[in-house]
Amino acid sequence: MIILDVLTVILLVVGLVFFFAGSIGLLRFPDLMCRVHALTKADNIGLACISLAVAIYSNDWLIGLKIIFVWLFILATSSLMSFIIARRINMSNKIISGDSR
Amino acid sequence: MMFYLFDIIIALMTIILACLCLFSRQAINSITYFIALGLIVALIWTRLGAYDVAIAEAAIGSGVTGALLLFSWRKLRAAKSNITLTENTISKKVIATAFFIVVIIVFSLSSILLFSKPNSALAYLVDSSLSDSGVLNPVTAVLLNFRSFDTLLEIGVLFLAALGVYSIGISLFDYELKPSSNFLLHSLSKLVVPACVLFGGYTLWVGSYSPGGAFQAGAVWAGALILLRLAHPRLLARKLSPWLLTIGLIVFIAAAIATFVINKNFLLYPALYAGKWILLIETAAAISIALLLYSLFFIPKKINSKSAANTITDDAGESI
Amino acid sequence: MIIRLIIFSIIWMIFAQGQLNSLIVGLPAIVLASVISCRLADKNVGSFSLVGFLKFSVFFVKESFKGGLDIARRVYSKDLDIDPKYVVYESTLPTRFQRLFLSCCISLLPGTLTASLIGKTVIIHSLINAENVKQEVAQCEQVIANMFPAATDGKYVEPVS
């Protein structure tokens, strides 16, 4: 079905745009915390678009379900990882890290 | 030409990343480029259609090796050793020799590729015997049936490597994380470790008819084990049982002896049950590989169970 | 434990495409994963509401897409237009798991990133519009609270300050 192929290509390109935005954000943003912002948000949407594109292209609902699981897993781990990184960046700032010492 | 644009781009990226990795001034930069290089090479394997190798390259070449390098870097930096890590200089002679060798390799490879016919006889042989091998994935058939001796030796080599690391006796990670730092890793491990156990099992199973197999499953499980150890130092503190470490080797050798008794030939599986024999050997091998990769990081030490550093607390001071 | 067994079995079956002879590897894997998951898990997670989950999904997809779009817009335009500030927010969610869930969602919402979670206090780094952040986070908190209705955490201890 040609409309599915067109949809796949569109989603892939949109996903690429978001991933690219994340990488450029890594270069453009001034501060370490802002860069984590850019990476987390842009890359997650990019991943969502590309996963959707692959799921549509595969034409099989079982494979699509598998891809949704993979997407959810990566979503959870990457948001947790961004939290871990953000916390690590602020470790030296006593107020934020809540170090009572 | 346009069809190969992607291939040309990743080939160029590989060369650029490799040069950056070799010639960057700081060790941490080299390590980062190395991890990126591993992932790009995994892309190359995918483009060549070698999906099993791509998975193994991404998991072991980038993941486990990257973690190994990062741990080593931190440990060396913390020890303030004499090795200057901030400078990464290579002498001109080494560069010239390496360049010369690369030129020779590229020249000979390209002349082979341009002037000889590709040998498709091997692929034909594998495909024609695939139905007898007991599995549907040609890579697994070759690794675990047609050339099973090689895999047996590979697992032996891995075991020897772990023995070597153990005999040095220096653990890469031998201090306990601050209690408050454990909280987030703890939460991450709650999500990742069960998922990795399940997914590693799936990768092991699917190796029979799809890209996957023992090495890939072992790498996934090793990642789960390492994360578990980082987040819960008490849980894996006891010594690794040597039986578990060597079970891959033991099962493989036992299979060899058993097949010799049954079929008068080492590792010639009984025709009807070949698939099941392969699965058994693969499972034992995956367990061994996971534990061997894990043991490269952590040499178990006795942990004093009463010390305060072992209670995991979160930022607010509640204990988990 | 039973719930985890069921969930992991379903996930395994989806991955193995329903082949029953995969269970020879699958069953030990499922059991092991469930045991580990139980051993590592929080003492009480609270109850879970499916309707709340659906509403949360809609909210989440919409907001995280806005977040990604916001970043893309800033990155591709000439002016970065950011005003990074830290905001302190007091959460009212009962269990620690829910507060962690909130922190992760905050990281994916437009313009906010969690920097620290201490007891009930969330410290957020906001890229723009520091005044609206509290409202947006409160909205997110409400949706999450609807997903985990009436959970109690009797073991919560006041943090030693």
XYZ file of C-alpha atoms in Angstrom:
582
model
C 0.000 0.000 0.000
C 1.631 3.137 -1.174
C 0.084 5.402 1.401
C 1.712 3.396 4.177
C 5.085 3.752 2.497
C 4.654 7.501 2.180
C 3.647 7.714 5.829
C 6.717 5.693 6.797
C 9.045 7.983 4.892
C 7.432 11.113 6.363
C 7.721 9.765 9.898
C 11.345 8.760 9.325
C 12.236 12.226 8.084
C 10.411 13.886 10.984
C 12.229 11.607 13.413
C 15.531 12.514 11.782
C 14.708 16.210 12.136
C 14.119 15.785 15.855
C 17.257 13.728 16.419
C 19.259 16.292 14.502
C 17.678 19.048 16.600
C 18.815 17.243 19.727
C 22.377 17.028 18.465
C 22.459 20.674 17.413
C 21.010 21.583 20.786
C 23.954 19.764 22.305
C 26.226 22.208 20.511
C 24.185 25.388 20.785
C 22.972 25.437 24.354
C 25.304 27.282 26.700
C 25.088 25.200 29.819
C 25.367 21.517 30.714
C 21.875 21.324 32.214
C 20.313 22.951 29.138
C 22.045 20.432 26.927
C 20.521 17.547 28.873
C 17.148 19.231 28.291
C 17.695 19.266 24.549
C 18.938 15.705 24.330
C 16.223 14.106 26.426
C 13.212 15.769 24.902
C 14.218 15.905 21.255
C 15.648 12.379 21.186
C 12.559 10.877 22.781
C 10.247 12.365 20.184
C 12.667 11.342 17.438
C 12.620 7.809 18.768
C 8.825 7.818 18.919
C 8.604 8.913 15.277
C 11.104 6.368 14.043
C 9.559 3.522 16.068
C 6.176 4.417 14.639
C 7.639 4.471 11.137
C 9.157 0.994 11.570
C 5.967 -0.350 13.136
C 3.896 0.913 10.219
C 6.374 -0.387 7.661
C 6.404 -3.880 9.112
C 2.674 -4.355 8.422
C 2.414 -6.815 11.307
C 0.611 -5.940 14.525
C 2.753 -8.313 16.585
C 5.953 -6.620 15.515
C 4.302 -3.257 16.127
C 3.472 -4.361 19.670
C 7.075 -5.435 20.236
C 8.262 -2.055 19.015
C 5.892 -0.282 21.398
C 7.401 -2.229 24.285
C 10.904 -1.311 23.202
C 9.872 2.333 22.874
C 8.318 2.402 26.363
C 11.391 0.783 27.860
C 13.761 3.264 26.235
C 11.467 6.127 27.294
C 11.572 5.060 30.916
C 15.316 4.436 31.020
C 16.267 7.590 29.149
C 14.161 9.850 31.368
C 15.628 8.175 34.461
C 19.101 8.558 32.987
C 18.552 12.258 32.323
C 17.514 12.624 35.959
C 20.657 10.786 37.074
C 22.847 12.958 34.866
C 21.133 16.181 35.975
C 21.557 15.177 39.587
C 25.217 14.365 39.052
C 25.802 17.732 37.403
C 24.376 19.473 40.444
C 26.204 17.346 42.974
C 28.602 20.115 43.824
C 25.784 22.553 44.473
C 24.974 21.798 48.079
C 21.561 23.379 48.156
C 20.288 21.362 45.274
C 21.804 18.054 46.182
C 20.485 18.376 49.681
C 23.777 17.486 51.239
C 23.402 18.278 54.865
C 27.097 18.191 55.491
C 25.948 6.164 -6.608
C 23.148 7.642 -4.520
C 22.299 4.189 -3.293
C 25.690 3.919 -1.667
C 25.632 7.418 -0.186
C 24.751 6.096 3.225
C 27.513 3.494 3.075
C 30.082 6.087 2.042
C 29.026 8.337 4.900
C 29.364 5.668 7.558
C 32.657 4.438 6.083
C 34.027 7.989 6.291
C 32.665 8.358 9.815
C 34.441 5.183 10.874
C 37.791 6.415 9.606
C 37.312 9.874 11.118
C 36.246 8.469 14.486
C 39.181 6.064 14.505
C 41.622 8.895 13.821
C 39.984 11.048 16.497
C 40.198 8.161 18.918
C 43.883 7.623 18.252
C 45.011 11.205 18.143
C 42.983 13.010 20.770
C 44.881 14.536 23.625
C 42.848 13.348 26.545
C 42.148 9.746 27.411
C 38.504 10.399 28.214
C 38.005 11.791 24.713
C 39.559 8.677 23.207
C 37.258 6.477 25.244
C 34.187 8.393 24.100
C 35.256 8.201 20.459
C 35.904 4.497 20.896
C 32.380 3.880 22.152
C 30.954 5.886 19.258
C 33.215 3.972 16.866
C 31.836 0.678 18.169
C 28.302 1.795 17.396
C 29.167 2.955 13.886
C 30.896 -0.359 13.198
C 27.710 -2.086 14.378
C 25.923 -0.049 11.693
C 28.427 -1.336 9.148
C 27.731 -4.919 10.180
C 24.015 -4.252 9.774
C 24.579 -2.871 6.293
C 26.553 -6.003 5.416
C 23.664 -8.177 6.583
C 25.552 -9.670 9.537
C 22.933 -8.963 12.186
C 24.271 -11.322 14.836
C 27.663 -9.673 14.682
C 26.032 -6.230 14.771
C 24.226 -7.067 18.010
C 27.390 -8.530 19.517
C 29.446 -5.518 18.417
C 27.009 -3.035 19.925
C 26.576 -4.956 23.168
C 30.104 -6.215 23.814
C 32.305 -3.948 21.700
C 30.612 -0.717 22.677
C 28.710 -1.542 25.831
C 30.828 -3.859 27.945
C 34.183 -2.689 26.610
C 33.117 0.949 26.957
C 32.111 0.412 30.555
C 35.391 -1.431 31.168
C 37.373 1.484 29.742
C 35.418 4.057 31.751
C 35.867 2.144 34.982
C 39.581 1.761 34.331
C 39.955 5.445 33.524
C 38.245 6.475 36.722
C 40.236 4.057 38.797
C 43.542 5.214 37.305
C 42.577 8.832 37.782
C 41.577 8.219 41.380
C 44.822 6.437 42.116
C 46.741 9.443 40.735
C 49.076 7.024 39.083
C 52.230 7.944 37.260
C 50.630 7.362 33.912
C 49.819 10.740 32.480
C 46.247 10.397 31.363
C 45.863 13.910 30.124
C 48.434 13.473 27.431
C 48.059 10.933 24.741
C 51.083 11.189 22.507
C 52.159 8.633 19.983
C 55.634 8.756 18.537
C 56.122 9.597 14.889
C 57.634 6.205 14.163
C 54.507 4.432 15.362
C 52.305 6.644 13.238
C 54.413 6.048 10.161
C 54.453 2.273 10.678
C 50.707 2.153 11.248
C 50.065 4.218 8.147
C 52.294 1.966 6.087
C 50.506 -1.159 7.335
C 47.103 0.354 6.611
C 48.135 1.246 3.075
C 49.300 -2.313 2.450
C 46.089 -3.774 3.831
C 43.861 -1.454 1.799
C 45.852 -2.136 -1.363
C 45.778 -5.908 -1.018
C 42.109 -6.015 -0.017
C 41.015 -3.888 -2.919
C 43.018 -5.911 -5.409
C 41.502 -9.127 -4.047
C 38.009 -7.671 -4.242
C 38.443 -6.235 -7.693
C 40.177 -9.106 -9.391
C 38.676 -12.269 -7.968
C 35.275 -13.882 -8.108
C 33.394 -14.022 -4.830
C 33.381 -17.549 -3.456
C 29.771 -18.467 -2.986
C 30.456 -22.134 -2.490
C 30.561 -21.822 1.289
C 27.198 -20.102 1.501
C 25.712 -22.810 -0.718
C 27.154 -25.556 1.465
C 25.705 -24.008 4.603
C 22.290 -23.496 3.058
C 22.070 -27.034 1.748
C 22.931 -28.556 5.113
C 20.830 -26.130 7.130
C 17.908 -28.479 7.514
C 20.136 -31.107 9.076
C 21.688 -28.746 11.545
C 18.684 -28.467 13.823
C 18.378 -24.698 13.684
C 17.111 -22.213 11.130
C 19.628 -19.431 11.654
C 22.676 -20.132 9.474
C 24.979 -18.237 11.831
C 23.975 -20.396 14.790
C 24.242 -23.493 12.624
C 27.804 -22.639 11.706
C 28.806 -21.568 15.222
C 27.217 -24.376 17.150
C 27.088 -27.250 14.727
C 29.334 -27.122 11.691
C 32.217 -25.365 13.453
C 31.372 -26.120 17.039
C 34.984 -26.827 17.926
C 35.837 -23.202 17.275
C 33.100 -22.029 19.612
C 34.282 -24.469 22.264
C 37.746 -22.982 22.035
C 36.331 -19.448 22.102
C 34.575 -20.122 25.377
C 37.762 -21.640 26.688
C 39.643 -18.488 25.747
C 37.079 -16.319 27.520
C 37.470 -18.456 30.594
C 41.256 -18.074 30.439
C 40.858 -14.302 30.179
C 38.715 -14.230 33.306
C 41.286 -16.409 35.075
C 43.941 -13.900 34.134
C 41.910 -10.999 35.500
C 41.186 -12.867 38.714
C 44.818 -13.722 39.244
C 45.786 -10.043 39.129
C 43.323 -9.545 41.940
C 42.583 -5.874 41.413
C 38.916 -5.080 41.143
C 37.996 -2.238 38.833
C 35.338 -1.015 41.188
C 36.176 -1.523 44.781
C 34.646 1.259 46.744
C 31.046 1.473 47.748
C 28.925 4.241 46.374
C 27.811 6.918 48.796
C 24.483 5.851 50.269
C 22.565 8.699 48.715
C 23.965 8.010 45.273
C 22.546 4.537 45.368
C 18.945 5.692 45.348
C 18.587 6.483 41.662
C 20.679 3.547 40.504
C 18.478 1.420 42.750
C 15.381 2.661 40.950
C 17.019 2.195 37.558
C 17.970 -1.349 38.449
C 14.404 -2.141 39.503
C 13.323 -1.428 35.955
C 16.290 -2.579 33.921
C 17.437 -5.786 35.604
C 14.199 -7.819 35.310
C 13.722 -6.542 31.771
C 17.269 -7.582 30.837
C 16.821 -11.023 32.382
C 13.676 -11.547 30.343
C 15.090 -10.080 27.184
C 18.357 -11.996 27.465
C 16.347 -15.191 27.717
C 14.438 -14.198 24.605
C 17.661 -13.426 22.714
C 18.997 -16.831 23.706
C 15.861 -18.584 22.474
C 15.543 -16.669 19.247
C 19.115 -17.453 18.197
C 17.883 -20.657 16.631
C 15.920 -18.963 13.912
C 16.737 -15.258 13.981
C 19.722 -13.070 14.840
C 20.600 -13.710 18.440
C 22.312 -16.492 20.302
C 24.477 -17.254 23.267
C 27.017 -14.422 23.062
C 24.402 -11.725 22.638
C 22.275 -13.090 25.472
C 25.365 -13.368 27.664
C 26.216 -9.733 26.985
C 22.709 -8.557 27.921
C 22.781 -10.585 31.121
C 26.255 -9.273 31.940
C 24.927 -5.722 31.669
C 22.104 -6.572 34.045
C 24.539 -8.159 36.505
C 26.869 -5.167 36.454
C 24.003 -2.750 37.068
C 22.709 -4.963 39.849
C 26.108 -5.006 41.491
C 26.456 -1.222 41.234
C 23.046 -0.584 42.739
C 23.021 -3.325 45.371
C 26.516 -4.046 46.596
C 25.278 -6.432 49.251
C 23.364 -8.628 46.890
C 26.228 -9.984 44.822
C 28.933 -9.669 47.396
C 29.647 -13.303 47.767
C 32.197 -15.062 45.664
C 31.110 -16.271 42.265
C 30.766 -19.993 42.292
C 33.434 -21.439 40.023
C 30.899 -23.991 38.831
C 28.710 -21.269 37.386
C 31.664 -19.593 35.731
C 32.764 -22.745 33.989
C 29.417 -24.299 33.275
C 29.578 -23.313 29.604
C 32.878 -25.028 29.142
C 31.847 -28.061 31.179
C 28.589 -28.581 29.299
C 30.295 -28.161 25.959
C 33.009 -30.684 26.817
C 30.427 -33.056 28.275
C 28.445 -32.778 25.052
C 31.592 -33.541 23.086
C 32.293 -36.657 25.142
C 28.666 -37.761 25.009
C 28.518 -37.414 21.238
C 31.739 -39.362 20.961
C 30.129 -42.177 22.902
C 26.904 -42.041 20.878
C 28.142 -41.267 17.405
C 31.843 -42.185 17.461
C 32.613 -38.569 16.585
C 33.124 -35.531 18.789
C 30.293 -33.027 18.650
C 28.334 -34.870 15.976
C 24.870 -34.377 17.399
C 22.238 -37.112 17.057
C 20.313 -36.145 13.959
C 16.824 -35.767 15.384
C 17.755 -33.885 18.526
C 20.428 -31.566 17.172
C 18.348 -28.474 17.905
C 17.881 -29.431 21.553
C 21.566 -30.200 22.059
C 22.417 -26.827 20.570
C 19.956 -25.065 22.860
C 21.402 -26.772 25.910
C 24.953 -25.850 25.011
C 23.911 -22.301 24.168
C 22.157 -21.822 27.502
C 25.158 -22.996 29.482
C 27.437 -20.877 27.316
C 25.289 -17.762 27.796
C 25.332 -18.145 31.580
C 29.089 -18.552 31.523
C 29.627 -15.619 29.198
C 27.493 -13.354 31.359
C 29.367 -14.286 34.522
C 32.765 -14.094 32.830
C 32.085 -10.613 31.459
C 30.791 -9.571 34.871
C 33.884 -10.936 36.584
C 36.085 -8.683 34.459
C 34.690 -5.803 36.485
C 34.311 -7.050 40.005
C 36.606 -9.237 41.991
C 34.468 -10.242 44.922
C 35.628 -9.121 48.301
C 34.125 -9.795 51.663
C 31.864 -6.897 52.548
C 31.349 -6.131 56.206
C 27.612 -6.447 56.496
C 27.399 -4.225 59.529
C 29.010 -1.139 58.103
C 26.828 1.906 57.624
C 27.884 2.305 54.034
C 25.851 -0.707 53.141
C 22.437 0.590 54.061
C 20.944 2.164 50.998
C 19.188 5.402 51.753
C 17.669 7.932 49.472
C 18.202 11.653 49.545
C 15.691 12.288 52.282
C 17.397 9.833 54.592
C 14.756 7.155 54.382
C 16.268 3.750 54.047
C 15.250 1.622 51.127
C 4.396 -11.715 42.557
C 1.552 -13.328 40.630
C 0.877 -10.089 38.811
C 4.500 -9.854 37.782
C 4.455 -13.465 36.566
C 1.426 -12.732 34.433
C 2.830 -9.503 33.032
C 6.190 -11.046 32.195
C 4.526 -14.065 30.621
C 2.463 -11.805 28.409
C 5.532 -9.822 27.394
C 7.452 -13.025 26.647
C 4.613 -14.411 24.561
C 4.434 -11.215 22.546
C 8.144 -11.342 21.856
C 8.245 -15.039 21.083
C 5.224 -14.587 18.822
C 3.134 -17.088 20.687
C 5.340 -20.112 20.153
C 4.741 -22.441 23.046
C 8.005 -24.343 22.695
C 9.839 -21.156 23.544
C 8.756 -21.717 27.106
C 11.611 -24.119 27.659
C 13.819 -21.059 27.945
C 10.934 -18.735 28.683
C 9.646 -20.252 31.885
C 12.907 -20.024 33.842
C 13.469 -16.536 32.461
C 9.970 -15.392 33.447
C 10.217 -16.885 36.918
C 13.690 -15.478 37.499
C 12.666 -12.033 36.286
C 9.603 -12.061 38.562
C 11.627 -13.162 41.575
C 14.253 -10.488 40.995
C 11.597 -7.883 40.395
C 9.841 -8.755 43.639
C 13.076 -8.767 45.567
C 14.099 -5.353 44.281
C 10.740 -3.668 44.370
C 9.329 -1.029 46.647
C 7.300 -2.234 49.560
C 4.011 -0.796 48.386
C 3.285 0.713 45.032
C -0.362 1.504 45.549
C -3.315 0.798 43.344
C -3.507 1.400 39.652
C -6.427 2.706 37.654
C -6.757 1.899 33.966
C -8.895 4.921 33.131
C -6.376 7.152 34.834
C -3.656 5.464 32.811
C -5.423 6.231 29.547
C -5.927 9.859 30.475
C -2.301 10.042 31.531
C -1.143 8.567 28.209
C -3.035 11.189 26.263
C -1.675 13.962 28.442
C 1.829 12.566 28.289
C 1.979 12.103 24.529
C 0.624 15.569 23.926
C 2.961 17.273 26.372
C 6.125 15.398 25.473
C 5.498 16.090 21.812
C 5.127 19.776 22.674
C 8.391 19.497 24.556
C 10.301 18.043 21.633
C 8.751 20.556 19.266
C 9.737 23.384 21.597
C 13.360 22.274 21.635
C 13.399 21.870 17.864
C 11.937 25.314 17.411
C 14.542 26.919 19.631
C 17.411 25.051 18.083
C 16.466 25.797 14.490
C 15.812 29.487 15.011
C 18.381 32.249 15.191
C 17.699 33.190 18.778
C 18.004 30.615 21.513
C 15.676 32.535 23.772
C 16.192 30.643 26.996
C 16.168 31.788 30.595
C 17.455 28.966 32.754
C 16.308 29.032 36.367
C 15.828 26.589 39.187
C 12.380 26.148 40.678
C 11.550 24.415 43.939
C 8.326 22.451 43.972
C 6.632 20.669 46.839
C 4.976 17.494 45.661
C 1.830 16.134 47.268
C 2.050 12.618 45.894
C 2.041 10.007 48.647
C 4.519 7.293 47.643
C 8.146 7.630 46.651
C 7.541 5.636 43.499
C 4.931 8.174 42.390
C 7.279 11.063 43.067
C 9.974 9.347 41.008
C 7.436 8.828 38.245
C 6.584 12.532 38.454
C 10.270 13.461 38.208
C 10.691 11.387 35.064
C 7.602 12.934 33.491
C 8.838 16.401 34.368
C 12.029 15.681 32.449
C 9.970 14.975 29.352
C 7.565 17.898 29.654
C 8.342 21.077 27.723
C 10.972 23.237 29.313
C 11.542 21.363 32.560
C 14.129 18.910 33.845
C 14.322 17.434 37.323
C 17.558 18.149 39.091
C 16.905 16.603 42.439
C 14.285 14.773 44.447
C 14.552 14.970 48.218
C 11.618 13.534 50.090
C 8.684 15.558 48.842
C 10.733 18.377 47.380
C 11.427 18.414 43.678
C 14.001 20.823 42.348
C 13.366 21.588 38.721
C 15.559 23.290 36.192
C 13.395 25.260 33.813
C 14.453 26.584 30.450
C 11.780 29.223 30.043
C 8.786 30.693 31.803
C 9.726 29.938 35.377
C 6.334 31.222 36.582
C 4.271 28.728 34.611
C 6.379 25.777 35.663
C 4.599 25.253 38.974
C 1.214 25.212 37.309
C 2.309 22.768 34.637
C 3.887 20.450 37.172
C 0.763 20.638 39.336
C -1.290 19.636 36.325
C 0.993 16.704 35.641
C 0.825 15.716 39.296
C -2.962 15.706 39.171
C -3.005 13.379 36.181
C -0.561 11.023 37.885
C -2.575 11.094 41.099
C -5.620 10.064 39.108
C -3.671 7.115 37.809
C -2.735 5.849 41.284
C -5.851 6.510 43.306
C -5.858 6.502 47.081
C -2.490 4.905 47.703
C -1.193 5.178 51.199
C 2.366 5.138 52.296
C 2.245 4.602 56.015
C 5.982 4.224 56.173
C 6.827 7.753 55.147
C 9.158 9.320 57.647
C 9.760 13.024 57.963
C 13.187 13.835 56.504
C 15.768 14.862 59.019
C 16.667 18.424 58.154
